GROMACS .gro file of C-alpha atoms in nm:
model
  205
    1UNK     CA    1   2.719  -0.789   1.982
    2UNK     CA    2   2.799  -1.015   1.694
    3UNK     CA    3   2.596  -1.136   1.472
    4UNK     CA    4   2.456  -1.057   1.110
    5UNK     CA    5   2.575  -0.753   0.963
    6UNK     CA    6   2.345  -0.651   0.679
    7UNK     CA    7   2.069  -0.865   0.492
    8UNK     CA    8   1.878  -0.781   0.185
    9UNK     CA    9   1.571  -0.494   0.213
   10UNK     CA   10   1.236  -0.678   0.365
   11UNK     CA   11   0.940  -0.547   0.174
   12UNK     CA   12   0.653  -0.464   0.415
   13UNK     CA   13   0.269  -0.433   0.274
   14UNK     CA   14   0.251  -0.078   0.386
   15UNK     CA   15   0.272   0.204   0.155
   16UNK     CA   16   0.454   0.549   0.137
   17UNK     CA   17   0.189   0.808   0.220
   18UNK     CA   18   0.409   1.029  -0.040
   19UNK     CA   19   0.368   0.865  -0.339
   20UNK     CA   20   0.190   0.550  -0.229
   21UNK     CA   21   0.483   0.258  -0.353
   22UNK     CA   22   0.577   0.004  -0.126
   23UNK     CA   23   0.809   0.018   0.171
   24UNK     CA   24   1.124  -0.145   0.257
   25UNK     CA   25   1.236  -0.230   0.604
   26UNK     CA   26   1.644  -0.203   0.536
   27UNK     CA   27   1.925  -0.246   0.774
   28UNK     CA   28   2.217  -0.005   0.799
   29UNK     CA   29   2.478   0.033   1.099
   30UNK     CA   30   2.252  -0.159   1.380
   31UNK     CA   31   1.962   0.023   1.219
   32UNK     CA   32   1.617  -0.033   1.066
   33UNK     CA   33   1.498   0.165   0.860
   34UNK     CA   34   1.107   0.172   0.697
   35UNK     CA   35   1.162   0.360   0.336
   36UNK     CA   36   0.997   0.379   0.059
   37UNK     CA   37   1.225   0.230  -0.223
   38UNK     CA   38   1.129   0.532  -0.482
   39UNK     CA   39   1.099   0.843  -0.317
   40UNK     CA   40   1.320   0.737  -0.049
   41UNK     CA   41   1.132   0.878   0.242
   42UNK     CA   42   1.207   0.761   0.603
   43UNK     CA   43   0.887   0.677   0.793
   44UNK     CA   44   1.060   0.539   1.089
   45UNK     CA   45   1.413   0.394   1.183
   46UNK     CA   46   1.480   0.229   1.517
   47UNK     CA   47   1.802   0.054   1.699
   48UNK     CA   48   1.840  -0.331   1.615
   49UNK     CA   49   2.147  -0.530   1.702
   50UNK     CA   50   2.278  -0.758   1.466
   51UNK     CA   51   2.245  -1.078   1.687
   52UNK     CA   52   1.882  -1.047   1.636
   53UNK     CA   53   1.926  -1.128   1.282
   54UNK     CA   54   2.110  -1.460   1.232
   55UNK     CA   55   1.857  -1.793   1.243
   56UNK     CA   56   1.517  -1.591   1.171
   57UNK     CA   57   1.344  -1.554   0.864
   58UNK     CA   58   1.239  -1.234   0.721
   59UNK     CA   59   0.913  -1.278   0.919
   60UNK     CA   60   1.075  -1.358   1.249
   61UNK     CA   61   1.337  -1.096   1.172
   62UNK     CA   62   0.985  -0.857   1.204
   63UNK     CA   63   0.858  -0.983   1.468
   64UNK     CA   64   1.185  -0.954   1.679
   65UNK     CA   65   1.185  -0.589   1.554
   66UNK     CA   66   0.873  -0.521   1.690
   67UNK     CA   67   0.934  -0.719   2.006
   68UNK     CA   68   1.227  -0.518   2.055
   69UNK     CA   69   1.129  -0.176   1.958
   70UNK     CA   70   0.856  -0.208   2.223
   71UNK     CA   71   1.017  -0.274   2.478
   72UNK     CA   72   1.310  -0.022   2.411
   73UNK     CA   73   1.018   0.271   2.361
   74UNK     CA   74   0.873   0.152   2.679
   75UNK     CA   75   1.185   0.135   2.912
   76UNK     CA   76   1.276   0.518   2.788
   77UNK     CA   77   0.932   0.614   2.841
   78UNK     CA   78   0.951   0.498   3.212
   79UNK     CA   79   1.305   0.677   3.230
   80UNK     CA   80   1.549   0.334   3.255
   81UNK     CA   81   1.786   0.367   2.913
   82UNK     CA   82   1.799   0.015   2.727
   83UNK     CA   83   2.149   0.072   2.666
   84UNK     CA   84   2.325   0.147   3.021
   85UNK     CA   85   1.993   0.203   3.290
   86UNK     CA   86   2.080   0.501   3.387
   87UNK     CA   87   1.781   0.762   3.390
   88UNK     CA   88   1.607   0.963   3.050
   89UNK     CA   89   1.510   1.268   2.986
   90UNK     CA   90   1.215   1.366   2.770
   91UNK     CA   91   1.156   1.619   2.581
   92UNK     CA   92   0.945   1.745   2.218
   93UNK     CA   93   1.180   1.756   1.949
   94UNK     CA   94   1.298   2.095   1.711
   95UNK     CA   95   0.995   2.011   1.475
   96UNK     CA   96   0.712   2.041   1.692
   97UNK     CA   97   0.532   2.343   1.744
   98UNK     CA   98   0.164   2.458   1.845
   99UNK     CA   99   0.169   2.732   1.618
  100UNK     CA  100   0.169   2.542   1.364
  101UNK     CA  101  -0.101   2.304   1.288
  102UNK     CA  102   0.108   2.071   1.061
  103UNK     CA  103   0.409   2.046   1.234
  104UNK     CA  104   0.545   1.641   1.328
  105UNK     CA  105   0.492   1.603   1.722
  106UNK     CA  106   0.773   1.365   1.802
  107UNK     CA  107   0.902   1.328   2.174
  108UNK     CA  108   1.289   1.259   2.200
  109UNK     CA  109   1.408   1.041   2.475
  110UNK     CA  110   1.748   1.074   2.534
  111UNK     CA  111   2.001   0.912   2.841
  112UNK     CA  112   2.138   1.154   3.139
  113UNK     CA  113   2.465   0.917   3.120
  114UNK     CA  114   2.581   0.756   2.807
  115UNK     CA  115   2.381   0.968   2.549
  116UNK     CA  116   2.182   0.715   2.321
  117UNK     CA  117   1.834   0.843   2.218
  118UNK     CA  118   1.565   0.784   2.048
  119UNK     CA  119   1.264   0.982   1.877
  120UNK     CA  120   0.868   0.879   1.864
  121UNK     CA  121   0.580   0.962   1.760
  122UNK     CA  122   0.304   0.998   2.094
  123UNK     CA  123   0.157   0.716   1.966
  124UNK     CA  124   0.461   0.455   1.966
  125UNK     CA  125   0.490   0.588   2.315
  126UNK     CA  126   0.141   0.521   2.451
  127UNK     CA  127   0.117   0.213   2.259
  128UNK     CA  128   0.101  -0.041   2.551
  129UNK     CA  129  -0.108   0.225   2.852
  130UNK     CA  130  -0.409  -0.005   2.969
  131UNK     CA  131  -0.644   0.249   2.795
  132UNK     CA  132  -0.514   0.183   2.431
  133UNK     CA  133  -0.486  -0.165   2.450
  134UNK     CA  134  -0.859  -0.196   2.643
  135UNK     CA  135  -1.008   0.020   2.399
  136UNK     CA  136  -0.886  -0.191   2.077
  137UNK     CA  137  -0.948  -0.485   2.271
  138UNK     CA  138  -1.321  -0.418   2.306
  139UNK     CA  139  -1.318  -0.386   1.878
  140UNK     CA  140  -1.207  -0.711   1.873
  141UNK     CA  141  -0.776  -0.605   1.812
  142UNK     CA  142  -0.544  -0.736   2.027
  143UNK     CA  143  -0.238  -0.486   1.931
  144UNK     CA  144   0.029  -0.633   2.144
  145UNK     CA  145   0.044  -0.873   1.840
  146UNK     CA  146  -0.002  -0.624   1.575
  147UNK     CA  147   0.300  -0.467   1.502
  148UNK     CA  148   0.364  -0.092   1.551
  149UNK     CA  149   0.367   0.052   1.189
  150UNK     CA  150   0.048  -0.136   1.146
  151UNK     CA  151  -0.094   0.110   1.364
  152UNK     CA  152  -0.204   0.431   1.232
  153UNK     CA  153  -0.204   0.660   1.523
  154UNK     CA  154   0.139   0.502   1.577
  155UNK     CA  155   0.244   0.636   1.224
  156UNK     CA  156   0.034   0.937   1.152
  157UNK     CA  157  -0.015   1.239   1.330
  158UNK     CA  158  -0.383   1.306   1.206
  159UNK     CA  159  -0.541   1.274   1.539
  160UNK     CA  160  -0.226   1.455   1.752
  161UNK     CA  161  -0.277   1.807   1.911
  162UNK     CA  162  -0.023   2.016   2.064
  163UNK     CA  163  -0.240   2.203   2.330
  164UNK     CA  164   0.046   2.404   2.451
  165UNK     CA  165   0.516   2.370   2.428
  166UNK     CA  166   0.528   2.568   2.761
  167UNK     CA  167   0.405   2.365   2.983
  168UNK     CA  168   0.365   2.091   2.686
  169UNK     CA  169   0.046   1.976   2.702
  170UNK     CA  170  -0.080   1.666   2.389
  171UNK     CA  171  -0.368   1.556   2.305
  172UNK     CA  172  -0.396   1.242   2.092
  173UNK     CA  173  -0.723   1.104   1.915
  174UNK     CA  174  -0.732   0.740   1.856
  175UNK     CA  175  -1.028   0.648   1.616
  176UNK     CA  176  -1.164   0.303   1.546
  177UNK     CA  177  -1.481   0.169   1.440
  178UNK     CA  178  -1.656   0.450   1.490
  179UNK     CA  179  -1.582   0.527   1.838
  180UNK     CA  180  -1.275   0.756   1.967
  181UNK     CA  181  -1.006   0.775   2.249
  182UNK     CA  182  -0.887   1.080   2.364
  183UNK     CA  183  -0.593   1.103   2.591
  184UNK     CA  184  -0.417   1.427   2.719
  185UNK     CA  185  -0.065   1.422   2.822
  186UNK     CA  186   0.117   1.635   3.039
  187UNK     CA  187   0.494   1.752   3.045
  188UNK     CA  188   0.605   1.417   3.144
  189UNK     CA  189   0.438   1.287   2.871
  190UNK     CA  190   0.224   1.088   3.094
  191UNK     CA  191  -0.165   1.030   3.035
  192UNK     CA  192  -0.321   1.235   3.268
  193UNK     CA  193  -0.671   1.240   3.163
  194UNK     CA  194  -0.830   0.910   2.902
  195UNK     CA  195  -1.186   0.961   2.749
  196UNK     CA  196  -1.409   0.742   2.544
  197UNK     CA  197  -1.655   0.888   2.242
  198UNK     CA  198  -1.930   0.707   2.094
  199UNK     CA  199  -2.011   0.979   1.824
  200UNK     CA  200  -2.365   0.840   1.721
  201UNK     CA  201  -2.456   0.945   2.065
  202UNK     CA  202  -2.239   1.116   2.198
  203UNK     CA  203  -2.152   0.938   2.544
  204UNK     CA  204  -1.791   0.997   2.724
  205UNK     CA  205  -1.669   0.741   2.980
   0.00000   0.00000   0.00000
């Protein structure tokens, strides 16, 4: 696709949870990248073609990202590649491990046909299930506008669990305001259970 080729780093207001400096959002080969201009940590990189870049402003040029990221996440989540439709395969990536209670849970989606992939975190991939939206809804946060590294159970893995690799079973926590969502997810990496906390007393719906 033609279209803009490169364009100068776009600072973003979110810091580098290594050494706490400001992030960049560059652009390298059809790629964004989110790094952090001094220790050069990678927080997340995602496909972006350059068409998407001519006629916007930085700000539109993030928005579009988001916009598009979504609903690239989204389509390999439901097992339709973005880049030819053929069907996905899912599965946890090399770093993930349930033996180890620090270890990056990140699901790689990758095409049966032409071969293009991406990797996520379980948040980016549960970011638009009914549950997660309805639950930040009812704090007063639409997130379908917010975008997805504003999100910290899209970008941290504090409140992941990997249950079990064999068959995978995750459980994510999603915390806000007080209350909690819990969802479990299965081999598929669908949600196959969703439960609501209200920790001052204790109620589950």
């Amino acid at each position: 696709m033609a279209g803009t080729e490169s364009i100068d780093p776009i600072s973003l207001n979110e810091s580098c949870p290594n050494c706490e400096n400001r992030l960049q959002l560059t652009y390298e080969n059809q790629v964004f990248y989110a790094r952090c201009s001094t220790c050069d940590e990678t927080l997340f990189s995602s496909p972006f073609l350059p068409a998407g870049l001519g006629n916007r402003t930085d700000d539109e040029r993030l928005w579009a990202f988001d916009r598009w990221t979504r609903r690239m996440v989204g389509n390999l989540r439901d097992g339709v590649c973005p880049w030819c439709a053929s069907t996905v395969n899912h599965e946890l990536s090399g770093e993930s491990s349930a033996d180890e209670t620090d270890s990056d849970v990140r699901i790689v989606h990758t095409c049966n046909r032409c071969g293009g992939f991406l990797k996520t975190t379980v948040g980016e991939t549960v970011i638009d299930h009914p549950a997660v939206i309805s639950f930040f809804y009812d704090h007063g946060k639409d997130i379908t506008t917010i975008p997805h590294w504003k999100l910290d159970f899209c970008m941290s893995d504090s409140g992941v669990e990997l249950i079990s690799e064999e068959p995978t079973e995750i459980r994510l926590t999603i915390r806000e305001a007080g209350d909690e969502l819990t969802l479990t997810l299965d081999e598929d990496f669908t949600i196959t259970e969703s439960r609501r906390l209200k920790p001052q007393d204790g109620t589950r719906n």
